[in-house]
Amino acid sequence: MDTETSRKTVMDAWAAFASRDPARIGAVFARDADWRPNPGTPPPRRWTCPATSSGARP
């Protein structure tokens, strides 16, 4: 993926977030996406799921 393609992908993702449309946001991400914080980054206090979450609730 070249720089311009990466840039467009990120801009499209932010536009989807700005729309607040769950279907549009979901279309940007793979169903099996796994969200991982940077090592050493504590989760927010109100975060109730494990540090590594694939969307499944504990």
CSV table of N, CA, C and O in Angstrom, one decimal:
chain,number,residue,atom,x,y,z
A,1,MET,N,0.9,-1.2,0.0
A,1,MET,CA,0.0,0.0,0.0
A,1,MET,C,0.9,1.2,0.0
A,1,MET,O,1.8,1.4,0.8
A,2,ASP,N,0.7,2.1,-0.9
A,2,ASP,CA,1.5,3.3,-1.0
A,2,ASP,C,1.0,4.4,0.0
A,2,ASP,O,-0.1,4.3,0.6
A,3,THR,N,1.7,5.4,0.1
A,3,THR,CA,1.4,6.5,1.1
A,3,THR,C,0.1,7.1,0.8
A,3,THR,O,-0.7,7.4,1.7
A,4,GLU,N,-0.2,7.4,-0.4
A,4,GLU,CA,-1.5,8.1,-0.8
A,4,GLU,C,-2.7,7.2,-0.5
A,4,GLU,O,-3.7,7.6,0.0
A,5,THR,N,-2.5,5.9,-0.8
A,5,THR,CA,-3.6,4.9,-0.5
A,5,THR,C,-3.8,4.8,1.0
A,5,THR,O,-5.0,4.8,1.5
A,6,SER,N,-2.7,4.8,1.8
A,6,SER,CA,-2.8,4.7,3.2
A,6,SER,C,-3.5,6.0,3.8
A,6,SER,O,-4.4,5.9,4.6
A,7,ARG,N,-3.1,7.1,3.3
A,7,ARG,CA,-3.7,8.4,3.7
A,7,ARG,C,-5.2,8.4,3.4
A,7,ARG,O,-6.0,8.8,4.2
A,8,LYS,N,-5.6,8.0,2.2
A,8,LYS,CA,-7.1,7.9,1.9
A,8,LYS,C,-7.8,7.0,2.8
A,8,LYS,O,-8.9,7.3,3.2
A,9,THR,N,-7.2,5.8,3.1
A,9,THR,CA,-7.9,4.9,4.0
A,9,THR,C,-8.1,5.5,5.3
A,9,THR,O,-9.2,5.3,5.9
A,10,VAL,N,-7.2,6.1,5.9
A,10,VAL,CA,-7.3,6.8,7.2
A,10,VAL,C,-8.3,7.9,7.1
A,10,VAL,O,-9.2,8.0,8.0
A,11,MET,N,-8.3,8.7,6.1
A,11,MET,CA,-9.3,9.8,6.0
A,11,MET,C,-10.7,9.3,5.8
A,11,MET,O,-11.6,9.8,6.4
A,12,ASP,N,-10.9,8.2,5.1
A,12,ASP,CA,-12.2,7.6,5.0
A,12,ASP,C,-12.7,7.0,6.3
A,12,ASP,O,-13.8,7.1,6.7
A,13,ALA,N,-11.7,6.4,7.1
A,13,ALA,CA,-12.1,5.9,8.4
A,13,ALA,C,-12.6,7.1,9.3
A,13,ALA,O,-13.6,7.0,10.0
A,14,TRP,N,-11.8,8.2,9.3
A,14,TRP,CA,-12.2,9.3,10.2
A,14,TRP,C,-13.6,9.9,9.7
A,14,TRP,O,-14.4,10.3,10.5
A,15,ALA,N,-13.8,9.9,8.4
A,15,ALA,CA,-15.1,10.4,7.9
A,15,ALA,C,-16.2,9.5,8.4
A,15,ALA,O,-17.3,10.0,8.7
A,16,ALA,N,-16.0,8.2,8.4
A,16,ALA,CA,-17.0,7.3,8.9
A,16,ALA,C,-17.3,7.5,10.4
A,16,ALA,O,-18.4,7.5,10.8
A,17,PHE,N,-16.2,7.7,11.2
A,17,PHE,CA,-16.4,8.0,12.6
A,17,PHE,C,-17.2,9.3,12.8
A,17,PHE,O,-18.1,9.4,13.6
A,18,ALA,N,-16.9,10.3,12.0
A,18,ALA,CA,-17.6,11.6,12.1
A,18,ALA,C,-19.1,11.5,11.8
A,18,ALA,O,-19.9,12.2,12.3
A,19,SER,N,-19.4,10.5,10.9
A,19,SER,CA,-20.8,10.3,10.5
A,19,SER,C,-21.6,9.7,11.6
A,19,SER,O,-22.8,9.9,11.7
A,20,ARG,N,-21.0,9.0,12.6
A,20,ARG,CA,-21.6,8.3,13.7
A,20,ARG,C,-22.6,7.3,13.2
A,20,ARG,O,-23.5,6.9,13.9
A,21,ASP,N,-22.4,6.8,12.0
A,21,ASP,CA,-23.3,5.8,11.4
A,21,ASP,C,-22.6,4.4,11.6
A,21,ASP,O,-21.6,4.1,11.0
A,22,PRO,N,-23.2,3.6,12.5
A,22,PRO,CA,-22.5,2.3,12.8
A,22,PRO,C,-22.3,1.4,11.6
A,22,PRO,O,-21.2,0.8,11.5
A,23,ALA,N,-23.1,1.4,10.6
A,23,ALA,CA,-22.9,0.6,9.4
A,23,ALA,C,-21.7,1.2,8.6
A,23,ALA,O,-20.9,0.4,8.1
A,24,ARG,N,-21.6,2.5,8.5
A,24,ARG,CA,-20.5,3.1,7.8
A,24,ARG,C,-19.2,2.9,8.5
A,24,ARG,O,-18.2,2.6,7.9
A,25,ILE,N,-19.2,3.0,9.8
A,25,ILE,CA,-18.0,2.7,10.6
A,25,ILE,C,-17.6,1.2,10.5
A,25,ILE,O,-16.4,0.9,10.3
A,26,GLY,N,-18.5,0.3,10.6
A,26,GLY,CA,-18.3,-1.1,10.5
A,26,GLY,C,-17.7,-1.5,9.2
A,26,GLY,O,-16.9,-2.4,9.1
A,27,ALA,N,-18.1,-0.8,8.1
A,27,ALA,CA,-17.6,-1.1,6.8
A,27,ALA,C,-16.1,-0.9,6.6
A,27,ALA,O,-15.4,-1.4,5.8
A,28,VAL,N,-15.5,0.0,7.5
A,28,VAL,CA,-14.1,0.4,7.4
A,28,VAL,C,-13.2,-0.7,8.0
A,28,VAL,O,-12.1,-0.8,7.6
A,29,PHE,N,-13.7,-1.5,8.9
A,29,PHE,CA,-12.9,-2.4,9.7
A,29,PHE,C,-13.3,-3.9,9.4
A,29,PHE,O,-14.4,-4.2,9.2
A,30,ALA,N,-12.3,-4.7,9.5
A,30,ALA,CA,-12.5,-6.2,9.3
A,30,ALA,C,-13.3,-6.7,10.5
A,30,ALA,O,-13.1,-6.2,11.6
A,31,ARG,N,-14.1,-7.7,10.2
A,31,ARG,CA,-14.9,-8.3,11.3
A,31,ARG,C,-14.1,-8.9,12.4
A,31,ARG,O,-14.4,-9.0,13.5
A,32,ASP,N,-12.9,-9.4,12.0
A,32,ASP,CA,-12.0,-10.1,13.0
A,32,ASP,C,-10.9,-9.2,13.5
A,32,ASP,O,-9.9,-9.6,14.0
A,33,ALA,N,-11.1,-7.9,13.4
A,33,ALA,CA,-10.1,-6.9,13.9
A,33,ALA,C,-9.8,-7.1,15.3
A,33,ALA,O,-10.8,-7.4,16.1
A,34,ASP,N,-8.6,-7.0,15.7
A,34,ASP,CA,-8.2,-7.2,17.1
A,34,ASP,C,-7.6,-5.9,17.6
A,34,ASP,O,-6.6,-5.5,17.0
A,35,TRP,N,-8.1,-5.3,18.6
A,35,TRP,CA,-7.6,-4.0,19.1
A,35,TRP,C,-6.6,-4.2,20.2
A,35,TRP,O,-7.0,-4.8,21.2
A,36,ARG,N,-5.4,-3.7,20.0
A,36,ARG,CA,-4.4,-3.9,21.0
A,36,ARG,C,-3.8,-2.5,21.4
A,36,ARG,O,-3.3,-1.8,20.5
A,37,PRO,N,-3.7,-2.2,22.7
A,37,PRO,CA,-3.0,-0.9,23.0
A,37,PRO,C,-1.5,-1.1,22.9
A,37,PRO,O,-1.0,-2.2,22.9
A,38,ASN,N,-0.8,0.0,22.9
A,38,ASN,CA,0.6,0.0,22.9
A,38,ASN,C,1.1,-0.6,24.2
A,38,ASN,O,0.4,-0.4,25.3
A,39,PRO,N,2.2,-1.4,24.2
A,39,PRO,CA,2.7,-2.0,25.5
A,39,PRO,C,2.9,-0.9,26.5
A,39,PRO,O,3.4,0.2,26.2
A,40,GLY,N,2.5,-1.1,27.7
A,40,GLY,CA,2.7,-0.1,28.8
A,40,GLY,C,1.6,0.9,28.9
A,40,GLY,O,1.7,1.8,29.8
A,41,THR,N,0.7,0.9,28.0
A,41,THR,CA,-0.4,1.9,28.0
A,41,THR,C,-1.6,1.3,28.8
A,41,THR,O,-2.2,0.3,28.5
A,42,PRO,N,-1.9,1.9,30.0
A,42,PRO,CA,-3.0,1.4,30.8
A,42,PRO,C,-4.3,1.7,30.1
A,42,PRO,O,-4.5,2.7,29.4
A,43,PRO,N,-5.3,0.8,30.3
A,43,PRO,CA,-6.6,1.1,29.7
A,43,PRO,C,-7.3,2.2,30.5
A,43,PRO,O,-7.0,2.5,31.7
A,44,PRO,N,-8.3,2.9,29.9
A,44,PRO,CA,-9.0,3.9,30.6
A,44,PRO,C,-9.7,3.2,31.9
A,44,PRO,O,-10.0,2.0,31.8
A,45,ARG,N,-10.0,4.0,32.9
A,45,ARG,CA,-10.6,3.5,34.1
A,45,ARG,C,-11.9,2.8,33.9
A,45,ARG,O,-12.2,1.8,34.5
A,46,ARG,N,-12.7,3.3,33.0
A,46,ARG,CA,-14.0,2.8,32.8
A,46,ARG,C,-14.1,1.6,31.8
A,46,ARG,O,-15.1,1.0,31.5
A,47,TRP,N,-12.9,1.2,31.2
A,47,TRP,CA,-12.8,0.1,30.3
A,47,TRP,C,-13.0,-1.2,31.1
A,47,TRP,O,-12.3,-1.5,32.0
A,48,THR,N,-14.0,-1.9,30.7
A,48,THR,CA,-14.3,-3.1,31.4
A,48,THR,C,-14.0,-4.4,30.7
A,48,THR,O,-14.2,-5.5,31.2
A,49,CYS,N,-13.4,-4.3,29.5
A,49,CYS,CA,-13.0,-5.5,28.7
A,49,CYS,C,-11.5,-5.7,28.9
A,49,CYS,O,-10.8,-4.8,29.3
A,50,PRO,N,-11.0,-6.9,28.5
A,50,PRO,CA,-9.6,-7.1,28.6
A,50,PRO,C,-8.7,-6.2,27.8
A,50,PRO,O,-9.3,-5.6,26.8
A,51,ALA,N,-7.5,-6.1,28.0
A,51,ALA,CA,-6.6,-5.2,27.3
A,51,ALA,C,-6.5,-5.6,25.8
A,51,ALA,O,-6.4,-4.7,25.0
A,52,THR,N,-6.7,-6.8,25.5
A,52,THR,CA,-6.8,-7.3,24.1
A,52,THR,C,-8.2,-7.8,23.9
A,52,THR,O,-8.6,-8.7,24.6
A,53,SER,N,-8.9,-7.1,23.0
A,53,SER,CA,-10.3,-7.5,22.8
A,53,SER,C,-10.6,-7.6,21.3
A,53,SER,O,-10.3,-6.8,20.5
A,54,SER,N,-11.3,-8.7,21.0
A,54,SER,CA,-11.7,-8.8,19.6
A,54,SER,C,-13.2,-8.5,19.5
A,54,SER,O,-13.9,-8.8,18.6
A,55,GLY,N,-13.7,-7.7,20.5
A,55,GLY,CA,-15.1,-7.3,20.5
A,55,GLY,C,-16.0,-8.2,21.4
A,55,GLY,O,-17.1,-7.8,21.7
A,56,ALA,N,-15.4,-9.3,21.8
A,56,ALA,CA,-16.2,-10.2,22.7
A,56,ALA,C,-16.2,-9.7,24.1
A,56,ALA,O,-15.3,-9.1,24.6
A,57,ARG,N,-17.4,-9.7,24.8
A,57,ARG,CA,-17.5,-9.3,26.1
A,57,ARG,C,-17.0,-10.4,27.1
A,57,ARG,O,-17.2,-11.5,26.8
A,58,PRO,N,-16.3,-9.9,28.2
A,58,PRO,CA,-15.8,-10.9,29.1
A,58,PRO,C,-17.0,-11.6,29.9
A,58,PRO,O,-18.0,-11.2,29.9
